[in-house]
Short mmCIF file of C-alpha atoms in Angstrom, two decimals:
data_model
loop_
_atom_site.label_atom_id
_atom_site.label_comp_id
_atom_site.label_asym_id
_atom_site.label_seq_id
_atom_site.Cartn_x
_atom_site.Cartn_y
_atom_site.Cartn_z
CA MET A 45 3.27 -38.28 66.34
CA LYS A 46 6.14 -37.58 63.91
CA SER A 47 4.57 -39.46 61.26
CA TYR A 48 1.36 -37.19 61.85
CA LEU A 49 3.57 -33.98 61.71
CA PHE A 50 5.36 -35.51 58.52
CA GLY A 51 2.18 -35.77 56.79
CA ILE A 52 0.73 -32.43 57.64
CA ILE A 53 4.21 -30.97 56.27
CA LEU A 54 3.62 -32.99 52.98
CA VAL A 55 0.13 -31.85 52.52
CA VAL A 56 1.26 -27.96 52.70
CA LEU A 57 3.89 -28.42 50.39
CA PHE A 58 1.64 -30.26 47.83
CA LEU A 59 -1.01 -27.40 48.54
CA THR A 60 1.95 -24.83 47.82
CA VAL A 61 3.03 -26.21 44.65
CA LEU A 62 -0.58 -26.65 43.48
CA VAL A 63 -1.55 -22.90 44.25
CA HIS A 64 1.90 -21.88 42.66
CA ASP A 65 0.90 -23.54 39.49
CA VAL A 66 -2.39 -22.28 39.26
CA HIS A 67 -1.19 -18.77 39.62
CA ALA A 68 1.84 -19.43 37.22
CA LYS A 69 -0.89 -20.58 34.55
CA LYS A 70 -1.72 -17.49 32.26
CA PRO A 71 -5.42 -16.78 31.98
CA ASN A 72 -7.19 -17.43 28.47
CA PHE A 73 -7.13 -14.52 26.08
CA ARG A 74 -9.97 -12.09 26.97
CA PRO A 75 -11.65 -9.44 24.96
CA GLY A 76 -10.13 -5.90 25.29
CA PRO A 77 -11.66 -2.26 25.66
CA TRP A 78 -13.65 -0.88 23.08
CA ARG A 79 -11.94 1.69 20.82
CA THR A 80 -12.81 3.93 17.82
CA GLY A 81 -11.99 3.81 14.26
CA ARG A 82 -13.21 3.76 10.91
CA ALA A 83 -14.28 0.95 8.09
CA THR A 84 -14.15 0.85 4.45
CA PHE A 85 -14.32 -2.30 2.06
CA TYR A 86 -12.32 -3.36 -0.89
CA GLY A 87 -12.60 -6.44 -3.23
CA ASN A 88 -15.67 -7.64 -4.94
CA ALA A 89 -19.24 -8.75 -3.65
CA ASP A 90 -17.97 -12.44 -3.34
CA GLY A 91 -14.73 -11.64 -1.41
CA SER A 92 -12.53 -12.08 -4.27
CA GLY A 93 -10.15 -9.27 -5.27
CA THR A 94 -8.49 -9.75 -1.90
CA PHE A 95 -5.24 -11.64 -3.15
CA GLU A 96 -2.49 -12.82 -0.91
CA GLY A 97 -2.21 -10.11 1.47
CA ALA A 98 0.90 -9.17 3.71
CA CYS A 99 0.44 -11.88 6.53
CA GLY A 100 0.91 -14.81 3.85
CA TYR A 101 -2.42 -16.65 4.25
CA GLY A 102 -3.00 -16.60 0.47
CA ASP A 103 -6.06 -15.63 -1.36
CA ILE A 104 -8.99 -15.88 0.94
CA SER A 105 -11.50 -16.57 -2.09
CA THR A 106 -10.16 -19.86 -3.01
CA LYS A 107 -10.01 -23.14 -1.05
CA GLU A 108 -6.28 -23.01 -1.40
CA GLY A 109 -6.31 -19.78 0.95
CA LYS A 110 -4.68 -20.58 4.40
CA GLY A 111 -6.50 -19.55 7.59
CA GLY A 112 -9.92 -20.76 7.09
CA PHE A 113 -11.10 -17.00 7.69
CA GLY A 114 -13.36 -16.97 4.67
CA VAL A 115 -14.67 -13.40 3.88
CA GLN A 116 -14.53 -12.41 7.72
CA THR A 117 -11.02 -10.53 7.12
CA ALA A 118 -9.83 -7.18 7.21
CA ALA A 119 -6.69 -5.35 6.01
CA ILE A 120 -5.79 -3.25 8.77
CA SER A 121 -3.85 0.08 9.14
CA THR A 122 -0.39 0.53 9.83
CA ALA A 123 -0.70 1.59 13.15
CA LEU A 124 -2.73 -1.82 13.98
CA PHE A 125 -0.79 -3.83 11.54
CA ASN A 126 2.75 -3.38 13.55
CA LYS A 127 4.89 -4.74 10.63
CA GLY A 128 3.09 -7.84 10.21
CA ALA A 129 2.86 -8.52 14.31
CA ALA A 130 -0.80 -8.22 14.50
CA CYS A 131 -1.63 -10.79 11.64
CA GLY A 132 -4.18 -13.34 12.87
CA SER A 133 -5.48 -11.22 15.61
CA CYS A 134 -9.33 -10.94 15.76
CA TYR A 135 -11.55 -8.03 16.27
CA GLU A 136 -15.17 -7.52 17.07
CA LEU A 137 -16.62 -4.65 15.07
CA LYS A 138 -19.87 -2.52 15.18
CA CYS A 139 -20.77 0.31 13.20
CA SER A 140 -21.45 3.59 15.33
CA GLN A 141 -25.42 3.65 14.98
CA THR A 142 -25.46 7.51 15.30
CA THR A 143 -24.03 7.87 11.87
CA LYS A 144 -25.90 7.57 8.57
CA GLY A 145 -24.97 4.55 6.62
CA CYS A 146 -25.08 2.05 9.30
CA LYS A 147 -27.06 -1.14 8.31
CA ALA A 148 -30.46 -0.86 10.43
CA GLY A 149 -30.49 -3.61 13.16
CA ALA A 150 -26.79 -4.82 12.64
CA SER A 151 -25.36 -6.69 15.29
CA THR A 152 -21.43 -7.19 15.62
CA ILE A 153 -19.11 -8.82 13.40
CA THR A 154 -15.76 -10.65 14.18
CA VAL A 155 -12.97 -10.53 11.53
CA THR A 156 -9.49 -11.58 11.48
CA GLY A 157 -6.48 -9.38 10.42
CA ASN A 158 -5.08 -10.98 7.34
CA ASN A 159 -3.41 -8.04 5.27
CA GLU A 160 -1.97 -4.47 5.81
CA CYS A 161 -4.34 -1.46 4.32
CA PRO A 162 -1.97 0.58 1.95
CA GLY A 163 -0.49 3.70 3.27
CA GLY A 164 -2.14 6.76 2.66
CA GLY A 165 -5.64 8.12 3.26
CA TRP A 166 -7.56 6.51 5.99
CA CYS A 167 -4.89 3.97 6.76
CA SER A 168 -2.00 6.15 7.72
CA PRO A 169 -0.60 6.52 11.14
CA PRO A 170 -1.88 6.76 13.61
CA GLN A 171 -5.47 6.22 12.39
CA GLU A 172 -7.01 2.91 13.43
CA HIS A 173 -8.80 1.75 10.55
CA PHE A 174 -10.44 -1.49 8.90
CA ASP A 175 -10.49 -2.13 5.23
CA LEU A 176 -13.15 -5.22 5.25
CA THR A 177 -14.00 -7.37 2.52
CA GLN A 178 -17.07 -6.41 0.64
CA PRO A 179 -19.22 -9.03 2.19
CA ALA A 180 -17.98 -8.24 5.98
CA PHE A 181 -18.88 -4.61 5.35
CA LEU A 182 -22.12 -5.15 4.28
CA GLN A 183 -23.12 -7.15 7.47
CA ILE A 184 -22.80 -3.45 9.23
CA ALA A 185 -23.12 -0.79 6.93
CA GLU A 186 -24.77 0.17 3.81
CA TYR A 187 -22.62 -0.11 0.54
CA LYS A 188 -23.46 3.61 -0.48
CA ALA A 189 -21.83 4.60 2.78
CA GLY A 190 -18.35 3.85 1.45
CA VAL A 191 -16.89 4.67 4.91
CA VAL A 192 -18.35 4.59 8.27
CA PRO A 193 -17.12 5.08 11.97
CA ILE A 194 -16.91 1.95 14.19
CA GLU A 195 -16.30 0.69 17.58
CA TYR A 196 -13.78 -2.11 17.78
CA ARG A 197 -12.00 -4.32 20.28
CA ARG A 198 -9.62 -7.07 20.33
CA VAL A 199 -11.31 -10.45 21.31
CA PRO A 200 -10.20 -14.19 21.32
CA CYS A 201 -9.80 -15.98 18.07
CA LYS A 202 -11.92 -19.31 17.81
CA ARG A 203 -10.54 -21.82 15.24
CA THR A 204 -11.06 -25.21 14.25
CA GLY A 205 -8.34 -27.91 14.91
CA GLY A 206 -4.65 -26.99 15.60
CA ILE A 207 -1.97 -24.51 14.69
CA ARG A 208 -0.92 -25.02 11.08
CA PHE A 209 2.69 -25.18 10.45
CA SER A 210 3.13 -24.99 6.45
CA ILE A 211 6.57 -25.55 5.19
CA SER A 212 7.22 -23.57 2.00
CA LYS A 213 8.08 -25.48 -1.31
CA ASN A 214 10.64 -22.81 -1.78
CA SER A 215 12.81 -23.82 1.29
CA ASN A 216 15.91 -25.77 1.10
CA PRO A 217 18.05 -27.60 3.50
CA TYR A 218 19.51 -24.48 4.92
CA TYR A 219 16.85 -21.87 4.47
CA LEU A 220 13.49 -23.31 6.19
CA LEU A 221 10.51 -20.75 5.69
CA VAL A 222 7.54 -21.93 7.63
CA LEU A 223 4.03 -20.07 7.61
CA VAL A 224 2.22 -20.32 11.08
CA TRP A 225 -1.64 -20.07 10.77
CA ASN A 226 -4.88 -21.07 12.49
CA VAL A 227 -3.84 -19.83 15.79
CA ALA A 228 -6.77 -19.73 18.22
CA GLY A 229 -6.54 -17.27 21.62
CA ALA A 230 -4.70 -14.01 20.90
CA GLY A 231 -4.54 -15.28 17.46
CA ASP A 232 -1.22 -13.36 16.34
CA VAL A 233 2.10 -14.92 16.86
CA GLU A 234 4.92 -12.96 19.06
CA SER A 235 7.90 -15.41 18.29
CA VAL A 236 8.37 -19.34 17.22
CA MET A 237 11.11 -21.39 18.36
CA ILE A 238 12.21 -24.66 16.61
CA LYS A 239 14.24 -27.74 17.47
CA GLY A 240 14.95 -31.00 15.96
CA ASP A 241 15.61 -34.46 17.46
CA LYS A 242 19.50 -34.45 17.66
CA GLY A 243 19.31 -33.18 21.50
CA LYS A 244 20.16 -29.51 20.73
CA PRO A 245 17.71 -26.92 22.40
CA PHE A 246 15.38 -24.73 20.90
CA LYS A 247 16.26 -21.81 18.67
CA PRO A 248 14.46 -18.77 17.74
CA MET A 249 13.13 -18.19 14.41
CA LYS A 250 13.26 -14.86 12.52
CA ARG A 251 9.98 -13.34 11.38
CA ASN A 252 10.62 -12.89 7.46
CA TRP A 253 7.15 -11.42 6.54
CA GLY A 254 3.68 -11.40 8.04
CA GLN A 255 3.38 -14.96 9.76
CA ASN A 256 6.03 -16.50 7.68
CA TRP A 257 9.18 -17.47 9.91
CA GLU A 258 12.82 -18.48 8.92
CA SER A 259 15.25 -20.74 10.10
CA ASP A 260 18.86 -21.30 8.44
CA ASP A 261 19.45 -24.74 10.48
CA ASN A 262 19.27 -27.82 8.64
CA PHE A 263 16.33 -30.16 9.94
CA VAL A 264 16.20 -32.62 7.04
CA GLY A 265 15.82 -35.93 8.46
CA GLN A 266 14.98 -34.87 11.83
CA SER A 267 11.45 -34.42 13.69
CA ILE A 268 10.61 -30.94 14.17
CA THR A 269 8.90 -29.33 17.16
CA PHE A 270 7.61 -25.85 17.39
CA ARG A 271 7.22 -23.72 20.19
CA VAL A 272 4.71 -20.68 19.48
CA ARG A 273 4.13 -17.86 21.65
CA THR A 274 1.46 -15.15 21.47
CA SER A 275 1.26 -11.60 22.56
CA ASP A 276 -0.46 -12.35 25.62
CA GLY A 277 2.48 -14.38 26.85
CA LYS A 278 1.13 -17.87 26.49
CA LYS A 279 3.03 -20.61 24.92
CA SER A 280 1.97 -23.87 22.92
CA THR A 281 4.85 -26.48 22.15
CA SER A 282 3.91 -28.94 19.42
CA TRP A 283 6.46 -31.70 19.98
CA HIS A 284 7.62 -33.61 16.84
CA VAL A 285 4.78 -31.96 14.75
CA ALA A 286 6.76 -32.65 11.40
CA PRO A 287 7.86 -36.25 11.43
CA LYS A 288 11.51 -37.17 10.31
CA ASN A 289 10.21 -37.85 6.79
CA TRP A 290 8.65 -34.35 6.41
CA GLN A 291 9.14 -32.70 2.91
CA PHE A 292 9.25 -29.34 1.62
CA GLY A 293 5.62 -28.18 0.71
CA GLN A 294 3.95 -29.90 3.58
CA THR A 295 1.42 -28.60 6.26
CA PHE A 296 1.53 -30.26 9.71
CA GLU A 297 -1.12 -29.66 12.63
CA GLY A 298 0.03 -28.92 16.06
CA LYS A 299 -1.41 -28.02 19.45
CA ASN A 300 -3.47 -24.92 19.57
CA PHE A 301 -4.36 -22.62 22.36
CA ARG A 302 -7.69 -22.43 23.90
#
């Protein structure tokens, strides 16, 4: 009888832990509510002219451009950009079909926030504005329209492969600058933690600009682990993603979100 009761207690404890783990696990990022805004375009017909950007992903019109977003990007207004915190976030957009200038029969498009729309005009706070690449704009609106009212919402980012950590070639042993990109799920990055392999705990990195994060600790000769947290509270840890012999200017691929 005692062994029977003991077995029941073990089962109950196991189920309690299991339920706790299920509830503790954060759900995958889900689409947000539809909001209203406006869209314009910048750059050339092939997407060129969208150089660098305030997130640090590079020129999206070249193969060297980081992020793999192609021309499906937008420079977002100051209110949305949030001092770089929104870099990498994904948005579903559709032209308000009650307005002239919308492309007939156009579906929605999904773009990544990769730049900040310059202040002034449509981009000034508190306006919610998307300055799209020309190819992206022409998927939902006519060229002659110039500016159109839209509806938009945050959506999960779909990425290929893992989170990338690009160590700047301009770093040095006491100044490590890392670009975090190709982030799935929420897409944006709220915080980054870093640790070496000498038994010290994780330390927070500081946002330098866009999605470039810095640390003043010396990790030369150590493997490096990064822990990325997105705006929905989910975390992804890429253990020892950079080996002991890592070099400045290299990029490493870690664990991504769903």
